[in-house]
Amino acid sequence: MELFREIRRIREMLPHITTPCRCFQSREDEMVSLKSAELLKNLKTAQVWVLEKSSHFYYEESDFCFVLEQFSQWLTREI
């Protein structure tokens, strides 16, 4: 029950996020619903990608490379 309360609390906070962020959701995630990515897509500050061939505990090589590339771009972006 505590986990569900925390999920509800976080969902209420989402519209107030002003920091740019990049979000990655695995299509075959066994733990996190793909609906979570849909919630994040509504944020103006979020870029959301669905990793087509990965799961919660496993990143397929091309998905993993994509995440690393995006992270590297994020670190080197101009402020």
Coordinates of N, CA and C in Angstrom, one line a residue:
M1 N 0.8 -1.2 0.0 CA 0.0 0.0 0.0 C 0.9 1.3 0.0
E2 N 2.0 1.2 0.7 CA 2.9 2.3 0.8 C 3.4 2.7 -0.6
L3 N 3.7 1.7 -1.4 CA 4.2 1.9 -2.8 C 3.2 2.7 -3.6
F4 N 1.9 2.3 -3.5 CA 0.9 2.9 -4.3 C 0.6 4.3 -3.8
R5 N 0.8 4.6 -2.6 CA 0.7 6.0 -2.1 C 1.8 6.8 -2.6
E6 N 3.0 6.3 -2.7 CA 4.1 7.0 -3.2 C 4.0 7.3 -4.7
I7 N 3.5 6.3 -5.5 CA 3.2 6.5 -6.9 C 2.2 7.6 -7.1
R8 N 1.1 7.6 -6.3 CA 0.1 8.7 -6.4 C 0.7 10.0 -6.1
R9 N 1.6 10.1 -5.1 CA 2.2 11.4 -4.7 C 3.1 11.9 -5.8
I10 N 3.9 11.0 -6.4 CA 4.8 11.4 -7.5 C 4.0 11.8 -8.7
R11 N 2.9 11.2 -9.1 CA 2.1 11.6 -10.2 C 1.6 13.0 -10.1
E12 N 1.2 13.3 -8.8 CA 0.7 14.7 -8.6 C 1.8 15.7 -8.7
M13 N 3.1 15.3 -8.5 CA 4.2 16.2 -8.7 C 4.6 16.4 -10.1
L14 N 4.3 15.5 -11.0 CA 4.8 15.6 -12.4 C 4.6 16.9 -13.1
P15 N 3.4 17.5 -13.0 CA 3.2 18.8 -13.7 C 4.1 19.9 -13.2
H16 N 4.7 19.8 -12.1 CA 5.5 20.8 -11.5 C 7.0 20.7 -11.8
I17 N 7.4 19.7 -12.6 CA 8.8 19.5 -13.0 C 9.2 20.5 -14.0
T18 N 10.2 21.3 -13.7 CA 10.6 22.3 -14.7 C 12.0 22.0 -15.2
T19 N 12.7 21.0 -14.7 CA 14.0 20.7 -15.1 C 14.0 19.8 -16.4
P20 N 14.7 20.1 -17.4 CA 14.7 19.2 -18.6 C 15.2 17.8 -18.2
C21 N 14.6 16.8 -18.8 CA 15.0 15.5 -18.5 C 14.8 14.6 -19.7
R22 N 15.5 13.5 -19.7 CA 15.4 12.5 -20.8 C 15.0 11.2 -20.1
C23 N 13.9 10.6 -20.6 CA 13.3 9.4 -20.0 C 13.4 8.2 -21.0
F24 N 13.7 7.1 -20.5 CA 13.8 5.9 -21.3 C 12.9 4.8 -20.7
Q25 N 12.0 4.2 -21.4 CA 11.1 3.2 -21.0 C 11.3 2.0 -21.9
S26 N 11.5 0.8 -21.3 CA 11.6 -0.4 -22.1 C 10.3 -0.9 -22.4
R27 N 10.1 -1.3 -23.7 CA 8.8 -1.8 -24.1 C 8.4 -3.1 -23.4
E28 N 9.4 -3.9 -23.1 CA 9.1 -5.2 -22.5 C 9.4 -5.2 -21.0
D29 N 9.3 -4.0 -20.3 CA 9.5 -3.9 -18.9 C 8.5 -4.7 -18.1
E30 N 9.1 -5.6 -17.2 CA 8.2 -6.5 -16.4 C 7.8 -5.8 -15.2
M31 N 8.3 -4.6 -14.8 CA 8.1 -4.0 -13.5 C 7.3 -2.7 -13.7
V32 N 7.6 -1.9 -14.8 CA 7.0 -0.6 -15.0 C 6.1 -0.6 -16.2
S33 N 4.9 -0.2 -16.0 CA 4.0 -0.1 -17.1 C 4.4 0.9 -18.2
L34 N 4.1 0.6 -19.4 CA 4.4 1.5 -20.5 C 3.5 2.7 -20.4
K35 N 2.5 2.7 -19.6 CA 1.6 3.9 -19.4 C 2.4 4.9 -18.7
S36 N 3.5 4.6 -18.0 CA 4.3 5.6 -17.3 C 5.0 6.5 -18.3
A37 N 5.4 5.9 -19.4 CA 6.0 6.7 -20.5 C 5.0 7.7 -21.0
E38 N 3.7 7.3 -21.2 CA 2.7 8.2 -21.7 C 2.5 9.4 -20.7
L39 N 2.5 9.1 -19.4 CA 2.4 10.2 -18.5 C 3.5 11.2 -18.6
L40 N 4.7 10.7 -18.8 CA 5.9 11.6 -19.0 C 5.9 12.4 -20.3
K41 N 5.3 11.8 -21.3 CA 5.2 12.5 -22.6 C 4.4 13.8 -22.5
N42 N 3.6 13.9 -21.5 CA 2.8 15.1 -21.4 C 3.6 16.3 -20.7
L43 N 4.8 16.0 -20.2 CA 5.6 17.0 -19.6 C 6.3 17.8 -20.7
K44 N 6.3 19.1 -20.6 CA 7.0 20.0 -21.6 C 8.5 19.8 -21.5
T45 N 9.0 19.5 -20.4 CA 10.4 19.4 -20.2 C 11.0 18.1 -20.4
A46 N 10.2 17.1 -20.7 CA 10.7 15.7 -20.8 C 10.8 15.2 -22.3
Q47 N 11.9 14.6 -22.6 CA 12.0 13.8 -23.9 C 11.9 12.4 -23.5
V48 N 11.0 11.7 -24.1 CA 10.7 10.3 -23.8 C 11.0 9.4 -25.0
W49 N 11.7 8.3 -24.7 CA 11.9 7.3 -25.7 C 11.5 5.9 -25.2
V50 N 11.0 5.1 -26.1 CA 10.7 3.7 -25.7 C 11.7 2.8 -26.3
L51 N 12.4 2.0 -25.5 CA 13.4 1.1 -26.0 C 12.7 -0.2 -26.4
E52 N 12.7 -0.4 -27.7 CA 11.9 -1.4 -28.3 C 12.3 -2.9 -28.0
K53 N 13.6 -3.1 -27.7 CA 14.0 -4.5 -27.6 C 14.5 -4.8 -26.2
S54 N 14.2 -4.0 -25.2 CA 14.8 -4.1 -23.9 C 13.7 -4.4 -22.9
S55 N 14.1 -4.8 -21.7 CA 13.2 -5.1 -20.6 C 13.7 -4.3 -19.3
H56 N 13.2 -4.6 -18.2 CA 13.5 -3.9 -17.0 C 15.0 -4.2 -16.6
F57 N 15.4 -5.5 -16.8 CA 16.7 -5.9 -16.3 C 17.7 -6.1 -17.4
Y58 N 17.3 -5.9 -18.7 CA 18.2 -6.2 -19.8 C 18.0 -5.1 -20.9
Y59 N 19.1 -4.6 -21.3 CA 19.1 -3.6 -22.4 C 19.8 -4.3 -23.6
E60 N 19.0 -4.5 -24.7 CA 19.5 -5.0 -25.9 C 20.6 -4.0 -26.4
E61 N 21.6 -4.6 -27.1 CA 22.8 -3.8 -27.4 C 22.5 -2.5 -28.1
S62 N 21.7 -2.5 -29.1 CA 21.4 -1.2 -29.8 C 20.6 -0.2 -29.0
D63 N 19.8 -0.7 -28.1 CA 19.1 0.2 -27.1 C 20.1 0.8 -26.1
F64 N 21.0 -0.1 -25.7 CA 22.0 0.4 -24.7 C 22.9 1.4 -25.3
C65 N 23.3 1.2 -26.5 CA 24.1 2.2 -27.2 C 23.3 3.5 -27.4
F66 N 22.1 3.4 -27.7 CA 21.2 4.6 -27.9 C 21.1 5.4 -26.6
V67 N 20.9 4.7 -25.5 CA 20.9 5.4 -24.2 C 22.2 6.1 -23.8
L68 N 23.3 5.4 -24.1 CA 24.6 6.0 -23.9 C 24.8 7.2 -24.7
E69 N 24.4 7.1 -26.0 CA 24.6 8.3 -26.9 C 23.8 9.5 -26.4
Q70 N 22.5 9.2 -26.0 CA 21.7 10.3 -25.5 C 22.2 10.9 -24.2
F71 N 22.7 10.0 -23.3 CA 23.3 10.5 -22.1 C 24.6 11.4 -22.4
S72 N 25.4 10.9 -23.3 CA 26.6 11.7 -23.7 C 26.2 13.1 -24.2
Q73 N 25.2 13.1 -25.1 CA 24.7 14.4 -25.7 C 24.2 15.3 -24.6
W74 N 23.5 14.7 -23.6 CA 22.9 15.5 -22.5 C 24.1 16.1 -21.7
L75 N 25.1 15.3 -21.5 CA 26.2 15.9 -20.7 C 27.0 17.0 -21.4
T76 N 27.0 16.9 -22.7 CA 27.8 17.9 -23.5 C 27.0 19.0 -24.1
R77 N 25.7 19.1 -23.7 CA 24.9 20.1 -24.3 C 25.3 21.5 -23.8
E78 N 25.0 22.5 -24.6 CA 25.4 23.8 -24.2 C 24.3 24.4 -23.3
I79 N 24.7 25.1 -22.3 CA 23.8 25.7 -21.3 C 23.4 27.1 -21.7

